[in-house]
CSV table of C-alpha atoms and ligand atoms in Angstrom, one decimal:
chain,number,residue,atom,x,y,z
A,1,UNK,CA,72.3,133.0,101.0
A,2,UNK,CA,73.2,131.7,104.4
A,3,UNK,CA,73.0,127.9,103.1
A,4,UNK,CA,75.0,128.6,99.7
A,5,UNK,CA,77.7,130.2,101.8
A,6,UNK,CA,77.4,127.6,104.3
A,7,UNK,CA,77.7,124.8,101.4
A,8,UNK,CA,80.3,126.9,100.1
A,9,UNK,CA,82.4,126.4,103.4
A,10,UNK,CA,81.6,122.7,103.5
A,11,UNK,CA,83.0,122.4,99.9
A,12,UNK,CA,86.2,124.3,100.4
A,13,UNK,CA,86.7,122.0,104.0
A,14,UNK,CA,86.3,118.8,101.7
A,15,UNK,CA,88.2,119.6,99.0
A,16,UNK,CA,91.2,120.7,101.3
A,17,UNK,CA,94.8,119.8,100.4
A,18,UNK,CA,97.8,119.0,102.9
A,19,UNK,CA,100.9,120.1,100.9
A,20,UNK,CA,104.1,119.7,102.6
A,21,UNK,CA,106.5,122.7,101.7
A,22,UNK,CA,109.3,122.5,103.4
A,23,UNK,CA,108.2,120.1,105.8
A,24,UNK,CA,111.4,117.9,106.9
A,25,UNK,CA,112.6,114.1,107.9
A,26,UNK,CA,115.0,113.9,110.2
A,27,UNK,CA,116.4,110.5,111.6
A,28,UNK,CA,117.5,111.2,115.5
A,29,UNK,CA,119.9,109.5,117.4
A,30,UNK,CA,119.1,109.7,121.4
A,31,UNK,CA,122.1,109.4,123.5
A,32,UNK,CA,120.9,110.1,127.2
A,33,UNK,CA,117.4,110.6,129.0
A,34,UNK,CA,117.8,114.1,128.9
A,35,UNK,CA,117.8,113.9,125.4
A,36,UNK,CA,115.0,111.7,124.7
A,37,UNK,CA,112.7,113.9,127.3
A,38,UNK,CA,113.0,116.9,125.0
A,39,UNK,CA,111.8,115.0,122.0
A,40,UNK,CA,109.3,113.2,124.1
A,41,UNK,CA,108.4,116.8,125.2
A,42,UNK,CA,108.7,117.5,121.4
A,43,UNK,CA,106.7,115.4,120.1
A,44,UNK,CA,103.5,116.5,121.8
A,45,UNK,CA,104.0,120.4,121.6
A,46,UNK,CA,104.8,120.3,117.9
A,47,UNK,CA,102.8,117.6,116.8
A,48,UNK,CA,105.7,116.0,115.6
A,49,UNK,CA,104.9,113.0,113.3
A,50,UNK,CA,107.2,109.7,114.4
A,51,UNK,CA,107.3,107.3,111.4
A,52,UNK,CA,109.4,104.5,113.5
A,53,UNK,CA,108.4,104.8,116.4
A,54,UNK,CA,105.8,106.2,119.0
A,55,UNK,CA,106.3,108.6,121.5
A,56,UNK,CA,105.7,106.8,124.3
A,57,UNK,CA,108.7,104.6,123.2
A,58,UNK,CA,111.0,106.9,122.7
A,59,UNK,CA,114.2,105.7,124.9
A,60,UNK,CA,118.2,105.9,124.8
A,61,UNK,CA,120.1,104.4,121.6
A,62,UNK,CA,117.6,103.9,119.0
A,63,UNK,CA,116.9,106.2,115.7
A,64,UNK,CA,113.8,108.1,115.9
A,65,UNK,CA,112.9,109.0,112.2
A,66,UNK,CA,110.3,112.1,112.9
A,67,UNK,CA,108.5,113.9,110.7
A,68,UNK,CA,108.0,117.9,111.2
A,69,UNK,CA,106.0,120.8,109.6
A,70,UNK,CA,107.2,123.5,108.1
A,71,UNK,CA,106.3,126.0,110.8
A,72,UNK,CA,107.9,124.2,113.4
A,73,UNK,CA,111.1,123.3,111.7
A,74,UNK,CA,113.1,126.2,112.9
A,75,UNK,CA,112.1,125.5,116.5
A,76,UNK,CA,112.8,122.3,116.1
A,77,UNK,CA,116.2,122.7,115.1
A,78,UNK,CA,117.2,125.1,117.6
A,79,UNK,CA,116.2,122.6,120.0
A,80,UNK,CA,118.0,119.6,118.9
A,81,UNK,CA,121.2,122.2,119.2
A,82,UNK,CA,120.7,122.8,122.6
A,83,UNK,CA,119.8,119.5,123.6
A,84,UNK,CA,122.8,118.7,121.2
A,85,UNK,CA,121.2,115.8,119.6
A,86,UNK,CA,123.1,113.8,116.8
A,87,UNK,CA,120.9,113.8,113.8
A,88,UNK,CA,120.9,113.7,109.9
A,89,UNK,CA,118.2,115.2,107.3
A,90,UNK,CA,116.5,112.4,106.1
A,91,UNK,CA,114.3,114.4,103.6
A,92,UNK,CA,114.9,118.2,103.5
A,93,UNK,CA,111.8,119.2,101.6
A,94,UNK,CA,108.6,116.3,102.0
A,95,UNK,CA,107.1,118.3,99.4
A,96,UNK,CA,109.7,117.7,96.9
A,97,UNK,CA,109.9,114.2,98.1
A,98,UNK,CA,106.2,113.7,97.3
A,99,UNK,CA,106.6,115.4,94.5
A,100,UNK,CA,109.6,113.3,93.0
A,101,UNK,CA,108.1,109.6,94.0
A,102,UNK,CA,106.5,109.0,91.2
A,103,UNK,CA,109.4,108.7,89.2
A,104,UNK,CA,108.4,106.4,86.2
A,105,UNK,CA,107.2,108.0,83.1
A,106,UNK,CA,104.5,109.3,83.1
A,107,UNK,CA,103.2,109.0,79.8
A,108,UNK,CA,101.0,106.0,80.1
A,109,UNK,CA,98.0,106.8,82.2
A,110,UNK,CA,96.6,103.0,82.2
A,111,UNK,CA,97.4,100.6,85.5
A,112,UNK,CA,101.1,99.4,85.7
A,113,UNK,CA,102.2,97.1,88.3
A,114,UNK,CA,105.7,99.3,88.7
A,115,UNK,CA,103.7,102.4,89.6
A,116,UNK,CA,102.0,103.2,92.2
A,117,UNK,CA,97.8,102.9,91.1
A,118,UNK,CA,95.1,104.7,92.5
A,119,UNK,CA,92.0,103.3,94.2
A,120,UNK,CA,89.9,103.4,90.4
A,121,UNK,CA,92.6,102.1,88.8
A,122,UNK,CA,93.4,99.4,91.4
A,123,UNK,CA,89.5,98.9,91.0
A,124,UNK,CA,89.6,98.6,87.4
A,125,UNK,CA,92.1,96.1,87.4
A,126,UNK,CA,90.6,93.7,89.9
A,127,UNK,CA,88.0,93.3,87.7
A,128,UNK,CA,89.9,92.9,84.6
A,129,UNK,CA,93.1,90.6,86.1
A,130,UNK,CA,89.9,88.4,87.5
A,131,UNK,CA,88.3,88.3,84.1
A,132,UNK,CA,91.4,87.5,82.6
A,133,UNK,CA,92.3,84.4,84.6
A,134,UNK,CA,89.0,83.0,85.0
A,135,UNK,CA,90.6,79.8,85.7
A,136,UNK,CA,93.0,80.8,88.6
A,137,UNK,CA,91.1,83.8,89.9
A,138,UNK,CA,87.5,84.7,91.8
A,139,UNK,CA,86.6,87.6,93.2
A,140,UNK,CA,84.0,88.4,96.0
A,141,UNK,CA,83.3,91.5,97.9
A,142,UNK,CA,83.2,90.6,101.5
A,143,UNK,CA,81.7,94.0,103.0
A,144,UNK,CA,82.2,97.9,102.9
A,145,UNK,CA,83.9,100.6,104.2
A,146,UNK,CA,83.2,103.3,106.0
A,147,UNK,CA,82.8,105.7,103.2
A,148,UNK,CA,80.5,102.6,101.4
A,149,UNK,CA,83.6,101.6,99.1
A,150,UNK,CA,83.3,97.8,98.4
A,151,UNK,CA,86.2,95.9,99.9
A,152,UNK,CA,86.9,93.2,96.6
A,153,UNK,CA,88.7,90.0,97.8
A,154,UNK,CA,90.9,88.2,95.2
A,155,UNK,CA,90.9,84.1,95.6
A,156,UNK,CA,93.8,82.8,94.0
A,157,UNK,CA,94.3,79.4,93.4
A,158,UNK,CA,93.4,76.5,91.3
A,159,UNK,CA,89.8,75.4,91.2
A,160,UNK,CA,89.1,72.2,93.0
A,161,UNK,CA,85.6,70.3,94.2
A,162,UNK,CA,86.2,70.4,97.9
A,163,UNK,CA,88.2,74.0,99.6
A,164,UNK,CA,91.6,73.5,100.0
A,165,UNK,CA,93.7,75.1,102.8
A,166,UNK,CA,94.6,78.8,102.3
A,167,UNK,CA,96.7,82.0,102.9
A,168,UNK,CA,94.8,85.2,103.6
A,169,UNK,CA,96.6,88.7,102.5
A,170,UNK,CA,96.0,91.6,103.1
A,171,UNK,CA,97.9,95.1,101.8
A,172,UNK,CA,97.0,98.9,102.7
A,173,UNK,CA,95.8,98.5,106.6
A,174,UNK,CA,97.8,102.0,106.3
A,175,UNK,CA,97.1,104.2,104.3
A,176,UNK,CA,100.6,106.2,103.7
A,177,UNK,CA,102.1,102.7,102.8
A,178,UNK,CA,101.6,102.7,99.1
A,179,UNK,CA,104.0,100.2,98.4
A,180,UNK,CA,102.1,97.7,100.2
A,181,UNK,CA,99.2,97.7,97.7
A,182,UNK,CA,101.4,97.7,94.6
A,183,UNK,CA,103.0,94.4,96.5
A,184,UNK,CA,99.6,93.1,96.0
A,185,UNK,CA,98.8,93.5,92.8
A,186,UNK,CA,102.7,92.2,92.1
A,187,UNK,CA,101.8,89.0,93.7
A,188,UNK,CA,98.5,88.5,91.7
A,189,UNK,CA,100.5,89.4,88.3
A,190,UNK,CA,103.2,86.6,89.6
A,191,UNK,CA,100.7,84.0,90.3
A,192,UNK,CA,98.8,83.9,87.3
A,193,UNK,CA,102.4,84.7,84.8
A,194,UNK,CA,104.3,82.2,86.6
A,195,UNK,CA,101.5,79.0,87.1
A,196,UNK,CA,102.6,76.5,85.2
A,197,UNK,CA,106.4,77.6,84.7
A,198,UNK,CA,107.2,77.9,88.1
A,199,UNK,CA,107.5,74.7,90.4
A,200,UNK,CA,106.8,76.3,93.5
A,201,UNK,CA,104.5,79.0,92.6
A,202,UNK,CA,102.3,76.0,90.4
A,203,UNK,CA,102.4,73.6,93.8
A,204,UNK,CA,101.5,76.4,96.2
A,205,UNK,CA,98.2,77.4,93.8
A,206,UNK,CA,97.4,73.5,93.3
A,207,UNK,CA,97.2,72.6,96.8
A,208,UNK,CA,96.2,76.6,98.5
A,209,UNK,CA,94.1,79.3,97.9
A,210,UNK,CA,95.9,82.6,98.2
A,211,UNK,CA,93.1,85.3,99.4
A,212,UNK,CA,94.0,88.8,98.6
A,213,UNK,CA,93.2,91.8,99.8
A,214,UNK,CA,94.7,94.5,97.7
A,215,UNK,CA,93.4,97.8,100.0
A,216,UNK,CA,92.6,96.9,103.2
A,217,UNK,CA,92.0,100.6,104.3
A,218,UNK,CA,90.6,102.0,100.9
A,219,UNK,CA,89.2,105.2,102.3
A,220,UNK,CA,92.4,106.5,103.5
A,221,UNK,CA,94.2,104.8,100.9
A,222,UNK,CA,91.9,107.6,98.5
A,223,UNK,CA,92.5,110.1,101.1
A,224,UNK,CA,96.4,109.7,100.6
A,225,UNK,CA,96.1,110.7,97.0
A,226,UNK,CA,93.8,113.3,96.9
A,227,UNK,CA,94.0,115.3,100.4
A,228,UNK,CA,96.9,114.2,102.9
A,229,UNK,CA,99.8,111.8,101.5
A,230,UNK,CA,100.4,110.7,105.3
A,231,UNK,CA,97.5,109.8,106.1
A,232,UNK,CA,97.6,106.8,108.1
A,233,UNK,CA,94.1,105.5,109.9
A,234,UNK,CA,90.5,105.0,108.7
A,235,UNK,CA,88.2,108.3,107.9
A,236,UNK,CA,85.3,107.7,110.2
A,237,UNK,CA,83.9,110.3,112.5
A,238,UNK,CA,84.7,110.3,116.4
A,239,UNK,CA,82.3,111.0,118.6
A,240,UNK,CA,83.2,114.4,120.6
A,241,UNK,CA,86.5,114.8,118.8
A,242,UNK,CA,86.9,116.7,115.1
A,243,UNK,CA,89.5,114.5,114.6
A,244,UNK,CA,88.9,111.6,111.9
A,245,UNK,CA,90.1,108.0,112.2
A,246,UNK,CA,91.1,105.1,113.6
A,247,UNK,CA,94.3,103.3,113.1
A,248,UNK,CA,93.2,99.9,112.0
A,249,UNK,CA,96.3,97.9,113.5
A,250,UNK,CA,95.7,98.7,117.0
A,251,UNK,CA,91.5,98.1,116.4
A,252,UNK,CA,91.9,94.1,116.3
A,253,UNK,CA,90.4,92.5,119.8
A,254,UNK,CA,93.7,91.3,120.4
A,255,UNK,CA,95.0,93.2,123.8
A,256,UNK,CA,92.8,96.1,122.3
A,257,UNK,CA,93.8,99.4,123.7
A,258,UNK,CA,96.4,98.0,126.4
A,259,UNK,CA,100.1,99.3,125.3
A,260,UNK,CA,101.1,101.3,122.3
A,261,UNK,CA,97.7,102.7,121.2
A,262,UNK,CA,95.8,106.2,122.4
A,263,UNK,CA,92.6,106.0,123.2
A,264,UNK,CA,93.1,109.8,122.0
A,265,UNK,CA,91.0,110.3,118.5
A,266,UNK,CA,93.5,112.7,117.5
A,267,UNK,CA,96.2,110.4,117.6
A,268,UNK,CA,98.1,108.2,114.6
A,269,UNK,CA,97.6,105.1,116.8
A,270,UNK,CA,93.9,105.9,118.3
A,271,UNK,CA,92.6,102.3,119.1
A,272,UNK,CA,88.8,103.5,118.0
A,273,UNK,CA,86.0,103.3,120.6
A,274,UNK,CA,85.6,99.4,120.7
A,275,UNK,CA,87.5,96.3,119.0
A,276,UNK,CA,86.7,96.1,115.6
A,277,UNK,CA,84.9,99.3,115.6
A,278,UNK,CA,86.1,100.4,112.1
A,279,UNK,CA,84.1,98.7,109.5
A,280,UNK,CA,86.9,97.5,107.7
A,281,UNK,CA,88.3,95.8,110.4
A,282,UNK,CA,85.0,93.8,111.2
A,283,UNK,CA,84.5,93.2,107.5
A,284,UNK,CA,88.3,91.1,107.6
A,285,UNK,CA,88.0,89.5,110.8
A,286,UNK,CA,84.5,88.5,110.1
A,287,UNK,CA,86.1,86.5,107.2
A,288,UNK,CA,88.7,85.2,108.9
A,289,UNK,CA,86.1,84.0,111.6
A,290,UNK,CA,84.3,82.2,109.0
A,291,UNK,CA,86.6,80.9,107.5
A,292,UNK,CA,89.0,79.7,110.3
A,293,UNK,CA,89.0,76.4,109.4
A,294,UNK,CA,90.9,76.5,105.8
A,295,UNK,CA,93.2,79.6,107.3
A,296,UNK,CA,96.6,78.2,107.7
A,297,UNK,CA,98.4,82.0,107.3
A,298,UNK,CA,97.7,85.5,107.7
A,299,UNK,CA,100.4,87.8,106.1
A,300,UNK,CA,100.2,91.3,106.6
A,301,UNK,CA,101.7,93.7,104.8
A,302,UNK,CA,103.2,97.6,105.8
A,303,UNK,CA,106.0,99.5,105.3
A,304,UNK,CA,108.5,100.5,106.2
A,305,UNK,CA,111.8,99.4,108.1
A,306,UNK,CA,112.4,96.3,106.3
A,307,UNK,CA,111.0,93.7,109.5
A,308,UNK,CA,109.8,89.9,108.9
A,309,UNK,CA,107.4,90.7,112.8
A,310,UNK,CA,105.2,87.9,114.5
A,311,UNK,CA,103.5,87.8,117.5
A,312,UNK,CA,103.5,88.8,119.9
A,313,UNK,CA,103.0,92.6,119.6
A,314,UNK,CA,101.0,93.2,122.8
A,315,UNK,CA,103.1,91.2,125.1
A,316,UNK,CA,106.9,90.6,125.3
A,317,UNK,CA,106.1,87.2,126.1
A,318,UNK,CA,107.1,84.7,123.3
A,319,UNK,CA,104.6,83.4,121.3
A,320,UNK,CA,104.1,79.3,121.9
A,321,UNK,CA,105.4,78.4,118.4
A,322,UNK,CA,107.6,81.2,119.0
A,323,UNK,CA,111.1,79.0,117.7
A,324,UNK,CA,109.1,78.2,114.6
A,325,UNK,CA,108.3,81.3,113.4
A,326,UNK,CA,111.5,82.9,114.0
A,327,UNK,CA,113.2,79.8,112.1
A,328,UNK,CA,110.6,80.5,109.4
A,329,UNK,CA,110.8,84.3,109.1
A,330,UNK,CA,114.9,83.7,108.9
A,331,UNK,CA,114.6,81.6,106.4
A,332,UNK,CA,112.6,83.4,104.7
A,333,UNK,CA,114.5,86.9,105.5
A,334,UNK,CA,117.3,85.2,104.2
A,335,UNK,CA,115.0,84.1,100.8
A,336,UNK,CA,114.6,87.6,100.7
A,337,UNK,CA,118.2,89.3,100.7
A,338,UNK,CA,119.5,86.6,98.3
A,339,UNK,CA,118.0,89.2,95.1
A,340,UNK,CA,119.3,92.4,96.0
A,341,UNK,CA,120.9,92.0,99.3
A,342,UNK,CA,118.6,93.7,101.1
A,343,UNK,CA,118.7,92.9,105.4
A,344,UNK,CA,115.6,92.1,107.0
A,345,UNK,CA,115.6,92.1,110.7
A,346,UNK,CA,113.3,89.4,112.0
A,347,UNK,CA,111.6,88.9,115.4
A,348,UNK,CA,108.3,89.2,117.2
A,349,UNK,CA,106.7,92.9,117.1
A,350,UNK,CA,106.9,93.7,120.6
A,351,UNK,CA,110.6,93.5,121.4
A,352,UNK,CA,111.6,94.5,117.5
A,353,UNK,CA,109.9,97.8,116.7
A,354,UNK,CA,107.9,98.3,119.7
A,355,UNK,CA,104.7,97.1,121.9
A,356,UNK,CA,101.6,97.7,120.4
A,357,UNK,CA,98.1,96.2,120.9
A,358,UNK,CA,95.3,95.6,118.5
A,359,UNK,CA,97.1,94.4,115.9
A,360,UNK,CA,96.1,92.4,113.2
A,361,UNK,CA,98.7,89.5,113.1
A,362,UNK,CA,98.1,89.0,117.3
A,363,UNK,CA,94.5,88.5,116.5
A,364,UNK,CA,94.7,86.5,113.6
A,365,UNK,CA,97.7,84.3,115.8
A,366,UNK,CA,95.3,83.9,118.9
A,367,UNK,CA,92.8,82.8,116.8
A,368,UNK,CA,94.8,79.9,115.8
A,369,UNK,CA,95.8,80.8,112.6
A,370,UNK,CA,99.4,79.9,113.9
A,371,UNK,CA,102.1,81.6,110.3
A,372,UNK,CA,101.1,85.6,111.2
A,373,UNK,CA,103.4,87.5,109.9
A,374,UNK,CA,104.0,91.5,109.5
A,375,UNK,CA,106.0,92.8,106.8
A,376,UNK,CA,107.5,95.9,106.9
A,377,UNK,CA,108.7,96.5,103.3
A,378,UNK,CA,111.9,98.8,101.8
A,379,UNK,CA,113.0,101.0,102.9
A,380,UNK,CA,115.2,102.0,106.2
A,381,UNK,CA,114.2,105.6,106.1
A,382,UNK,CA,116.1,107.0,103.4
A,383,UNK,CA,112.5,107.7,101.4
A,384,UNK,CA,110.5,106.1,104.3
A,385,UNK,CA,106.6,105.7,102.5
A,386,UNK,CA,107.8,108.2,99.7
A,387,UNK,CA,109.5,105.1,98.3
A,388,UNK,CA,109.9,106.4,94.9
A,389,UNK,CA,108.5,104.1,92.1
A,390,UNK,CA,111.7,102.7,90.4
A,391,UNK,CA,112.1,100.6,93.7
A,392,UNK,CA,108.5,99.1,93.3
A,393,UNK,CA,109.9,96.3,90.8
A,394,UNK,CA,113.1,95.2,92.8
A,395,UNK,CA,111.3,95.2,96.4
A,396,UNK,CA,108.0,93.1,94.9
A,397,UNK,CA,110.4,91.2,93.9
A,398,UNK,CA,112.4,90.2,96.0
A,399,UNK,CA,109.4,90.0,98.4
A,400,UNK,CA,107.9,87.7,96.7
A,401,UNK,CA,111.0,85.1,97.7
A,402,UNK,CA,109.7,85.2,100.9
A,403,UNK,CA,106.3,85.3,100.9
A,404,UNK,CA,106.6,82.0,98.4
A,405,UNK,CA,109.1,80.3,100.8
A,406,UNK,CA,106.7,80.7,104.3
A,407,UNK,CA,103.9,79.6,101.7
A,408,UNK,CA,106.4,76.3,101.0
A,409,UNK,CA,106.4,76.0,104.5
A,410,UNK,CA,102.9,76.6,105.3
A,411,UNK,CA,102.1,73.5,102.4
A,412,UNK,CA,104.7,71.4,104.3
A,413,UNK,CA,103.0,71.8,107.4
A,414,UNK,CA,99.6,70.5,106.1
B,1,LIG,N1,104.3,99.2,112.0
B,1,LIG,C1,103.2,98.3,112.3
B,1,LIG,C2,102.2,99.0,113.1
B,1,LIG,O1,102.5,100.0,113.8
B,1,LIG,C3,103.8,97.1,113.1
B,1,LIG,C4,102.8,96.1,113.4
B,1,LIG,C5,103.3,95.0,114.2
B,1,LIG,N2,102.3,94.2,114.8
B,1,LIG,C6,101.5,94.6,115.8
B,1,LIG,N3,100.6,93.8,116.2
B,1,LIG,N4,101.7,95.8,116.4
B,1,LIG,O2,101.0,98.8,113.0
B,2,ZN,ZN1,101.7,100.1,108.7
């Protein structure tokens, strides 16, 4: 009796469901230091959720996009009043908002690329876009995750005798960001529709490889569909804390834990106990490790804030090939905003969102893979990572401009 009720709990713990009923957005503007103490102060008594920033960051002049819970919204409000803080309503009702991004019709239940898939389809269709191209696609699973899920790695390219140089991509390091995984998939789709018709897109897959990592974080990308839509980090255990996960952008040994991570489980930015101490981390550096020689790039891809970052992230020191990759990430910003218009700020991470350790494109720079390059995708906060699906097509692409023109520069620099 004890045991059933006891599997009974477990059960009901698993299966639970983070809704968001009239859970708010609001974007903040911070005037004076009084005013950025209170949200500081904020921030930890409410467990406020900062999608732009972190706490610790928080300073005068910049606009703090900050997610709050329901229970907390009144007190919230009453004390951006008092502190009278200018601010807007970015999403009045998150559950609505999660409610209404999946705004394509519904009808067909099969994989599209201009909707947002989940993990089995996204599964499915690595299988089925690899057996489809057998000529311009492999695939290979280079390790696990935490939860055993196996991490598939898309080679894109044409087949030669002897390796050629490549890119290595990777979408979903977070798992909220569900844009970032349908970017992938966009990019195989592109490469295989567009080989042979395309100049540039039928160079870059003659002379590279394109690596592709469609979920980096597949556990919590799961998670994010069937329990929390925010959900950021990994879903392994802590040890000593209840709290699960690790964010796997501040887990790279790359300034690991020195500025702009916790070392807090319970945190969105908890470094993990070690460097690469989330599986899924290990498995993609490993790789990278082995195959340092061929690596020419690393892209990265998040969302949102619409940001072309490089490194360094964990230092405000400029990178040594700094002028290069700010020339590069202009041009191809600029690549990028000739579609739709749409403005990308580009600079290194550290002094243009914020200083933060452990990240992947740091690591993968120090390493000597010198064009590492973050994307933060649409938007600017107006639907933040409840981009809603009719915006899939027009931001894959137009980031596709971009992510083709450093690729033109990465082949020009062989
Ligand atoms: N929004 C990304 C993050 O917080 C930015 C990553 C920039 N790069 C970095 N190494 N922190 O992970
Ligand atoms: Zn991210």
């Amino acid at each position: 009796m004890k045991v059933l009720l006891l599997l009974g709990l477990v059960a009901v713990a698993l299966a639970e469901i983070t809704r968001f009923d009239g859970g708010k957005v609001y974007r903040l503007q911070l005037k004076t230091e009084e005013q950025v103490s209170i949200v500081k102060e904020l921030g930890d008594t409410l467990q406020l959720d900062f999608w732009n920033t972190e706490n610790e960051f928080l300073r005068v002049d910049t606009d703090v996009d900050v997610r709050v819970n329901a229970e907390h919204v009144d007190l919230f409000g009453t004390a951006l009043e008092q502190g009278e803080i200018q601010h807007e309503v970015l999403i009045n009702n998150l559950q609505a908002a999660i409610d209404n991004q999946m705004d394509k019709d519904v009808s067909t239940k099969s994989h599209a690329y201009d909707k947002y898939n989940s993990w089995d389809k996204i599964q499915e269709w690595v299988t089925s876009v690899t057996s489809g191209n057998p000529n311009l696609i492999s695939r290979e699973v280079i390790g696990n995750t935490y939860e055993g899920r196996p991490m598939h790695l898309l080679k894109i390219g044409k087949q030669s005798g002897s390796p050629k140089p490549a890119i290595f991509m990777d979408c979903g390091i977070h798992a909220r960001e569900w844009i970032t995984p349908a970017f992938c998939q966009w990019f195989v789709k592109e490469a295989v529709s567009t080989y042979g018709s395309d100049p540039q897109m039928t160079d870059l897959l003659n002379q590279m490889d394109i690596f592709v990592l469609p979920v980096f974080n597949i556990d919590g990308y799961v998670y994010s569909w069937t329990n929390n839509r925010m959900w950021r980090k990994t879903r392994s255990t802590n040890s000593g804390s209840s709290c699960l996960g690790t964010d796997p952008n501040r887990n790279f040994d790359a300034g690991w834990c020195t500025i702009g991570a916790s070392s807090n489980p319970c945190s969105e930015t908890y470094c993990g106990s070690r460097p690469e101490s989330e599986a899924e981390v290990k498995v993609v550096a490993d790789f990278i490790r082995k195959n340092k020689p061929i690596i020419k790039a690393y892209l990265t891809i998040h969302s949102y804030s619409q940001l072309l970052l490089f490194p360094y992230s964990y230092t405000t020191q400029l990178a040594p090939d700094h002028k290069e990759l700010l020339s590069v990430a202009e041009g191809a910003a600029d690549a990028l905003r000739s579609l739709y218009g749409t403005k990308y700020t580009s600079g290194p991470g550290a002094v243009t969102i914020y200083p933060a350790a452990g990240g992947s494109d740091d690591w993968a720079y120090d390493l000597g893979v010198k064009y590492a390059y973050t994307f933060e995708l649409r938007d600017t906060g107006r639907y933040g990572f409840l981009l809603p699906e009719s915006q899939i097509k027009p931001t894959c692409e137009e980031t596709m401009l971009a992510v083709k023109y450093i690729a033109a520069h990465v082949i020009n620099s062989l």
